[in-house]
Structures are given as C-alpha cells and as structure tokens.
mmCIF file of C-alpha atoms in Angstrom:
data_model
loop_
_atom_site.group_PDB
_atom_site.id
_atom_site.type_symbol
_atom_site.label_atom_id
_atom_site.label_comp_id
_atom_site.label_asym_id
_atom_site.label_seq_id
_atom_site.Cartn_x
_atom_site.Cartn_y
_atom_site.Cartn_z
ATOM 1 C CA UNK A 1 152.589 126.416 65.072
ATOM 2 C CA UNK A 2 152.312 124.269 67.780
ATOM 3 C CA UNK A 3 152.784 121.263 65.517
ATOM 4 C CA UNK A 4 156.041 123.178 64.247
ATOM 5 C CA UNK A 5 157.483 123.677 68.223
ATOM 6 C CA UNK A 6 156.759 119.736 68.694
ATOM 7 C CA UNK A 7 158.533 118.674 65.895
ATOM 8 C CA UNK A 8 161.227 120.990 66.717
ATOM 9 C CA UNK A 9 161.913 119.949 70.268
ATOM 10 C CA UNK A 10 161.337 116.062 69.543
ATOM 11 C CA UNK A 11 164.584 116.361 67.191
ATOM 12 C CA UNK A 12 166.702 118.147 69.531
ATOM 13 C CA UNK A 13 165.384 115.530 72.229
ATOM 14 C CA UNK A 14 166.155 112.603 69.668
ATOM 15 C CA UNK A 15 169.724 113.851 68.838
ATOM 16 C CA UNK A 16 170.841 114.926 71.620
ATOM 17 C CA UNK A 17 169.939 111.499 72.903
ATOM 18 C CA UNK A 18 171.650 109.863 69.713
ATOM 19 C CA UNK A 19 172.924 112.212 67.359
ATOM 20 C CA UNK A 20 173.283 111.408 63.664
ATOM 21 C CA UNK A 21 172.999 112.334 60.475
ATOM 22 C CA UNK A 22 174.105 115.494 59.052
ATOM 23 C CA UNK A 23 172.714 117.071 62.417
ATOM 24 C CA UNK A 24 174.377 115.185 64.160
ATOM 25 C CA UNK A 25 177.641 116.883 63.160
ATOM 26 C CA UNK A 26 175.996 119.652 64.536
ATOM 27 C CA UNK A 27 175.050 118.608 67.701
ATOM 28 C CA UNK A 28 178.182 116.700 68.217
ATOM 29 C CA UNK A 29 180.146 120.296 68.135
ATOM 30 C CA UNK A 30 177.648 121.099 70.889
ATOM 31 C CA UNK A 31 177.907 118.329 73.065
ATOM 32 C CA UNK A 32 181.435 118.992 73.578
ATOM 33 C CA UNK A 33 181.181 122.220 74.288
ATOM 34 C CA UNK A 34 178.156 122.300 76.408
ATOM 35 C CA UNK A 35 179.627 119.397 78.263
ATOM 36 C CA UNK A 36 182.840 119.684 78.481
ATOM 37 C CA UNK A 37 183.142 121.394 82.024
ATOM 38 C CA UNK A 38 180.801 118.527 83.282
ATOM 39 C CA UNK A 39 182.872 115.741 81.807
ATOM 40 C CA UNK A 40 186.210 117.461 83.144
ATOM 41 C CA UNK A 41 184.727 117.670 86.412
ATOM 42 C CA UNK A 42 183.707 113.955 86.230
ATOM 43 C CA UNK A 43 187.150 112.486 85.089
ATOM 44 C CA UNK A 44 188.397 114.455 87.907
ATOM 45 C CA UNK A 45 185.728 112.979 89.930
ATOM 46 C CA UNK A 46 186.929 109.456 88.961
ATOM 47 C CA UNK A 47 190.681 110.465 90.742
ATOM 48 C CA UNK A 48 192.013 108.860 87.741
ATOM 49 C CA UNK A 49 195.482 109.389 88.635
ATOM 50 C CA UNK A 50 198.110 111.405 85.968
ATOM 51 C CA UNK A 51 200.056 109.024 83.877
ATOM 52 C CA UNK A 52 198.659 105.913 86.058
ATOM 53 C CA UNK A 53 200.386 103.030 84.402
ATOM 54 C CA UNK A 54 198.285 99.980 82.703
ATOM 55 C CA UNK A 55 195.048 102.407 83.659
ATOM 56 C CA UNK A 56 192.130 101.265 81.753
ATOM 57 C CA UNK A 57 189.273 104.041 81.969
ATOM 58 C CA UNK A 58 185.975 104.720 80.199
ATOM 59 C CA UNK A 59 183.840 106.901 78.839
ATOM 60 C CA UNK A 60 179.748 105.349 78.072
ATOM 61 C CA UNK A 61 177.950 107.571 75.837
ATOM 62 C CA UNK A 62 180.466 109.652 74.618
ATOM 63 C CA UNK A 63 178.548 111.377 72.105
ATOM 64 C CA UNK A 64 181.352 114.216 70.574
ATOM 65 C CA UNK A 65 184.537 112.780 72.132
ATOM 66 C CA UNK A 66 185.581 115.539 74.391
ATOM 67 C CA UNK A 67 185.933 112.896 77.440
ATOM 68 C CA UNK A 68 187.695 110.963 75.230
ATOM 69 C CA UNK A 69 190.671 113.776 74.496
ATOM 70 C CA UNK A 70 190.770 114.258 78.404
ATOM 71 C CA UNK A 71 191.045 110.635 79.243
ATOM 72 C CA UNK A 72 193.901 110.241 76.578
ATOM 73 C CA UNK A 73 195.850 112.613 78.182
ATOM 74 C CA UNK A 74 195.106 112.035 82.017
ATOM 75 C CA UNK A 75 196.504 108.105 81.146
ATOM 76 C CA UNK A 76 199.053 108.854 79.378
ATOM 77 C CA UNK A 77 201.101 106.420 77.044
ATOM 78 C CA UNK A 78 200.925 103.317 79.361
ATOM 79 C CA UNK A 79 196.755 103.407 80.107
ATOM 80 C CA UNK A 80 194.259 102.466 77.883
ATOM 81 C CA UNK A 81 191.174 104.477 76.765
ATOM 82 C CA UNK A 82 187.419 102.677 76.296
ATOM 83 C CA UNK A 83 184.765 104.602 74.406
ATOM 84 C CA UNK A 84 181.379 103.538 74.185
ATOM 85 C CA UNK A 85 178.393 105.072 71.969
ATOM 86 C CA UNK A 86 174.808 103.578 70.667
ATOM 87 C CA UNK A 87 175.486 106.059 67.719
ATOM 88 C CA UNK A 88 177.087 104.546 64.927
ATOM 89 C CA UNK A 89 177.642 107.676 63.572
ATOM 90 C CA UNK A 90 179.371 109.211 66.919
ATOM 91 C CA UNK A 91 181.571 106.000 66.668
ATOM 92 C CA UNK A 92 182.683 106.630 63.066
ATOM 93 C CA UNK A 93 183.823 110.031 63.956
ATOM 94 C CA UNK A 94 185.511 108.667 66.871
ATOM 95 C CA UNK A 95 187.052 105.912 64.921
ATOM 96 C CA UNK A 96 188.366 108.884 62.355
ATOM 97 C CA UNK A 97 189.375 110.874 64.613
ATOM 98 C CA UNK A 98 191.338 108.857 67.089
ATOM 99 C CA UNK A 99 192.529 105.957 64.093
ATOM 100 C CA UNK A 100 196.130 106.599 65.452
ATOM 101 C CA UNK A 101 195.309 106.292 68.766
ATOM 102 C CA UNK A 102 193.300 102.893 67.947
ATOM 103 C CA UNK A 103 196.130 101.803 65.930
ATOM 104 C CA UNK A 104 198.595 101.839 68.918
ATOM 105 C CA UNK A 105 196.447 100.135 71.184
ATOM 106 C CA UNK A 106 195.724 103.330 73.986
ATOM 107 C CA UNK A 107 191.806 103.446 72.797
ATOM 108 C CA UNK A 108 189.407 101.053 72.067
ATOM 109 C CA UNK A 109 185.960 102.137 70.879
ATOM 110 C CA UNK A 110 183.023 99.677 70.362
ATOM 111 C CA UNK A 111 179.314 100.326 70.144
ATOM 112 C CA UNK A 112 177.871 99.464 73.323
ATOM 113 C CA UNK A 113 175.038 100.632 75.852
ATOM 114 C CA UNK A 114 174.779 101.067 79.795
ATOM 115 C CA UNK A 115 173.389 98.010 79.840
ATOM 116 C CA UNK A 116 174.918 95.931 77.501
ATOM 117 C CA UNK A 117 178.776 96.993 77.284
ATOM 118 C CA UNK A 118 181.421 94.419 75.546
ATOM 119 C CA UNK A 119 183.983 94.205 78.369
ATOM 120 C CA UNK A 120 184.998 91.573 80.805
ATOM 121 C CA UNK A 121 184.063 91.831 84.812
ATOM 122 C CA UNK A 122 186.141 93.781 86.411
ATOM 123 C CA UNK A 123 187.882 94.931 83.320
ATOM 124 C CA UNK A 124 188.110 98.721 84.185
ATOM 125 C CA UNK A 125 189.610 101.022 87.192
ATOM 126 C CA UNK A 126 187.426 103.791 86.434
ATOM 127 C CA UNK A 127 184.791 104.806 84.588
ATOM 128 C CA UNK A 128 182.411 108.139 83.736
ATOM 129 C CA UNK A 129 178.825 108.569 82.118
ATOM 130 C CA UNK A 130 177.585 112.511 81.528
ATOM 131 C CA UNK A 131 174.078 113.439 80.674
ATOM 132 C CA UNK A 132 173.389 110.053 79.860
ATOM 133 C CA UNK A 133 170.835 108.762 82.391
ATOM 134 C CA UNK A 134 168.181 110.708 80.669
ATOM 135 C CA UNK A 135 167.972 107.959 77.985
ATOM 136 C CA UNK A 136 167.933 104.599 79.969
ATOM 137 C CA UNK A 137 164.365 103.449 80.920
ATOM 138 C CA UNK A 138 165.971 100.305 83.716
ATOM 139 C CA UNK A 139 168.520 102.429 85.827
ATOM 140 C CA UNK A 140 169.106 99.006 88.198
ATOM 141 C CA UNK A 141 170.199 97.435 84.619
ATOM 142 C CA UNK A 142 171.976 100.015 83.543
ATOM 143 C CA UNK A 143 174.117 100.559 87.361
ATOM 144 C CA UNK A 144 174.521 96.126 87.646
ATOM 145 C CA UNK A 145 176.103 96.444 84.346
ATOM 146 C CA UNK A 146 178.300 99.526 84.853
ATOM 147 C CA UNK A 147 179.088 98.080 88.429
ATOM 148 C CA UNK A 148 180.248 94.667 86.452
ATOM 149 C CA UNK A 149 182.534 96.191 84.326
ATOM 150 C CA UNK A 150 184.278 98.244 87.089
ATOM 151 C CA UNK A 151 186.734 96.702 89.432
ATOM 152 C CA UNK A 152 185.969 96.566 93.067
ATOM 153 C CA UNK A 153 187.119 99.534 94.842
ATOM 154 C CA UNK A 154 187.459 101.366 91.414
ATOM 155 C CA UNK A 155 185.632 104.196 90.708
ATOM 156 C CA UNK A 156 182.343 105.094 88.581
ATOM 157 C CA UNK A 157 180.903 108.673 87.815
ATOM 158 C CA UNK A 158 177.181 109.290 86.994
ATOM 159 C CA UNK A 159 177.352 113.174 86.010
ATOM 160 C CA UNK A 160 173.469 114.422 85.634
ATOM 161 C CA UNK A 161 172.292 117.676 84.988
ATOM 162 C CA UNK A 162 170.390 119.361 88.156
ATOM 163 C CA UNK A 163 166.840 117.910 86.964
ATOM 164 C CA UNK A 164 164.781 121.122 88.085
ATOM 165 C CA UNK A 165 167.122 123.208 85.779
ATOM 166 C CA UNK A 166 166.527 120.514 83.301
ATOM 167 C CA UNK A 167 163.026 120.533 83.459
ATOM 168 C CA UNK A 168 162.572 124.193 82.466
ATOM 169 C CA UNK A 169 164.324 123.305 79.189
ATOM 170 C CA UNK A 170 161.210 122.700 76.568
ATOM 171 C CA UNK A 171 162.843 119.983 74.827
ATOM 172 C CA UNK A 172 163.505 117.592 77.754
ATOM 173 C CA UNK A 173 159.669 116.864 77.783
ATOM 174 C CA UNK A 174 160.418 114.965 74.745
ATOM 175 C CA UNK A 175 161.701 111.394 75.352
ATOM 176 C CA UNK A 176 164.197 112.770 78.770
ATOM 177 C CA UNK A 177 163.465 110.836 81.857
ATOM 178 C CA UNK A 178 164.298 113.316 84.634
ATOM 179 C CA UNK A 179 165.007 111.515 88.070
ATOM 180 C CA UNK A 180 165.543 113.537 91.025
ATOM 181 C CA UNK A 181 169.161 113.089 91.835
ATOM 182 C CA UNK A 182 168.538 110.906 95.497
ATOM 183 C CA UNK A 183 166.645 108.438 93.120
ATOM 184 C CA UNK A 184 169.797 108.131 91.067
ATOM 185 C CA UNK A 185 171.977 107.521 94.074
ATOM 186 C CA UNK A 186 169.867 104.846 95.508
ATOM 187 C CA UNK A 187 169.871 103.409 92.312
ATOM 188 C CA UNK A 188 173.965 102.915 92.616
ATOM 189 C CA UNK A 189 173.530 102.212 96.128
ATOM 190 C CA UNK A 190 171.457 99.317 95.170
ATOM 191 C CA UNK A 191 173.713 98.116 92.838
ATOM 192 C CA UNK A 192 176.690 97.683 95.590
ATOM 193 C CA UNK A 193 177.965 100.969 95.560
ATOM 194 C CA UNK A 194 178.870 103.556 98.195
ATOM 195 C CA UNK A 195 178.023 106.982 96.794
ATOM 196 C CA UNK A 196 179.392 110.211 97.254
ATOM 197 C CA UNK A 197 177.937 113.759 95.961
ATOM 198 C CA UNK A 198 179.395 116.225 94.364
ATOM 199 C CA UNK A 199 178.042 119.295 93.078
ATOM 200 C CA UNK A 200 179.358 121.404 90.013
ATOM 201 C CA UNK A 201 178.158 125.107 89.520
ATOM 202 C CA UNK A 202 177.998 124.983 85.761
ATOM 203 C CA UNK A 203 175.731 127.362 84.376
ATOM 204 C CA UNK A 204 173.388 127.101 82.692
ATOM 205 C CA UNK A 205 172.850 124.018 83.903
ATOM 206 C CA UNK A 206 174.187 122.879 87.264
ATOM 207 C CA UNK A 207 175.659 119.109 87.740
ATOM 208 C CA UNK A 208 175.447 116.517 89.808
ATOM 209 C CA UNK A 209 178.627 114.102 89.970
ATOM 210 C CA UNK A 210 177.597 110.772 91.826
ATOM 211 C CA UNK A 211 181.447 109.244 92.643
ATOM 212 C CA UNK A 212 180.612 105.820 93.173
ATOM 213 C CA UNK A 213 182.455 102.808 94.088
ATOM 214 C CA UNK A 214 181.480 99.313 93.658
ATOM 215 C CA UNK A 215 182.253 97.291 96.934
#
C-alpha cells in the first residue's frame, strides 16, 4: 500500500509541477480553478492598469491559462500578452486556445523557464508567477532573470502558497521545495528589488503575493 500512496502522490507532485499527457488535461482544469483567486489577486497585485496602452505583461508558468484570460482583458486591445510554460503540452493548449489572439499580435506564447525566458531586457512593465517557486532549485537565477526581463520601476509578482499550509498537503513531499516566505523575499531583494507583502486569505490554502519592483 505504501508503494501505491508513493506512486500516487509523486504523479500529482510531477503534474502539477508540469502537467501533460492525458492527465494533464485533467490537472490543467484544476489549476485554473484552484488558482484562479491567487492569480487574480496577483495581476491585481501587479497594478496593471485597465486598458493601459502598448502594456506588455506576463504570465511564467502558466500551466491552464486562467492568468492568461485575465491579462487579455485587463490590457485590452492596445497591450500585449506573454505566456510562458516548460510544458509543451500546456503551450499547445494555449496555442489552440488563444490562435486568434496570437494571430492579431495581443499574445505571444513561447516555451520558456524562470530562468531562461526568450525576451529582451527590459522588455516587460509587469509581470506575475503563481505556485511556481516550488519547482526552481536556484531562486537567485530564477529572480536575476525575471528582474532582467522587467523594466525598472515595473512591477513583478511572486504568488506562493503559505508553505506551512503547504506542507500538510502529502504530495508536496514529492519533488516541492517549500521556502518560508522571508527566504523568498530576500531572494528578490537580492536581486535589486524592493519588496512588498501581501497576504490573500484563500482557503484552503492561503497566499503570499511578493509585489516586487526591480530598481
């Protein structure tokens, strides 16, 4: 049995950290719903502002899409969406399901990681990443590299689970890196940013939103 339970909890871990496969349709549906609230709360967060014009936002790791939707409509026609995913099968949904929105030029999706993303410096006025600090091993990487991407005095949002509520979830001891959420801000703070922290009641699992703004 216990053999069973591992196996069990190291797929969840393993898609919810890169879902694929005919799971991963699954646990795409799930993703967006689960997150959603966190990702609106980021995005709001960001203070991307309605209908900015020439915006250019992004969402890293965007596993289902639902941050993708929200950005669409907080730019407007005039702003440009990014979307970045290590999933290639996340990006071929995306890709299907926003092929109108590619063709006009307001998104742009691309595979890409937190620390390796195919944009120029400076290239974006605001960007989010939910729930996806879990999966990166080098968070100084992972923070120079979002701080490149992000103009100065633009804004970046780090949205992480509260890590004691994550850590009474039995799958997270499967491949989940749980940081206490001062390491994570020290982390951006070492990469140039100021930091501000917000908190997001969000049950079941509370969230941190680190609003952080590269100097």
């Amino acid at each position: 049995m216990n053999g069973i339970r591992t196996r069990v909890l190291s797929t969840i871990a393993g898609q919810l950290g890169n879902p694929h496969g005919t799971l991963g349709k699954g646990f795409a549906f799930m993703l967006n719903r689960g997150n959603k609230r966190a990702i609106a709360g980021a995005i709001d967060a960001a203070g991307i502002a309605a209908n900015a014009a020439n915006a250019a936002v992004a969402d890293i790791g965007f596993g289902g899409g639902a941050g993708l939707s929200i950005l669409l409509e907080r730019v407007g026609t005039n702003g440009t969406v990014h979307g970045f995913e290590i999933s290639p099968d996340m990006l071929t949904r995306a890709k299907s399901k926003f092929a109108e929105e590619i063709r006009t030029g307001r998104m742009q999706l691309a595979p890409g990681s937190m620390t390796d993303l195919p944009l120029a410096d400076d290239a974006l006025d605001a960007a989010i990443t939910v729930n996806t600090v879990y999966f990166v091993p080098d968070l100084a990487a992972a923070f120079a590299e979002l701080v490149r991407v992000v103009r100065p005095g633009g804004s970046l949002v780090v949205g992480i689970g509260d890590p004691d509520a994550m850590a009474k979830m039995p799958f997270t001891a499967y491949g989940f890196t749980l940081r206490p959420v001062a390491e994570v801000i020290a982390a951006l703070e070492g990469a140039g940013c100021t930091v501000v922290h917000k908190q997001l009641a969000n049950p079941p699992i509370p969230h941190h939103l680190l609003v952080a703004r590269p100097a």
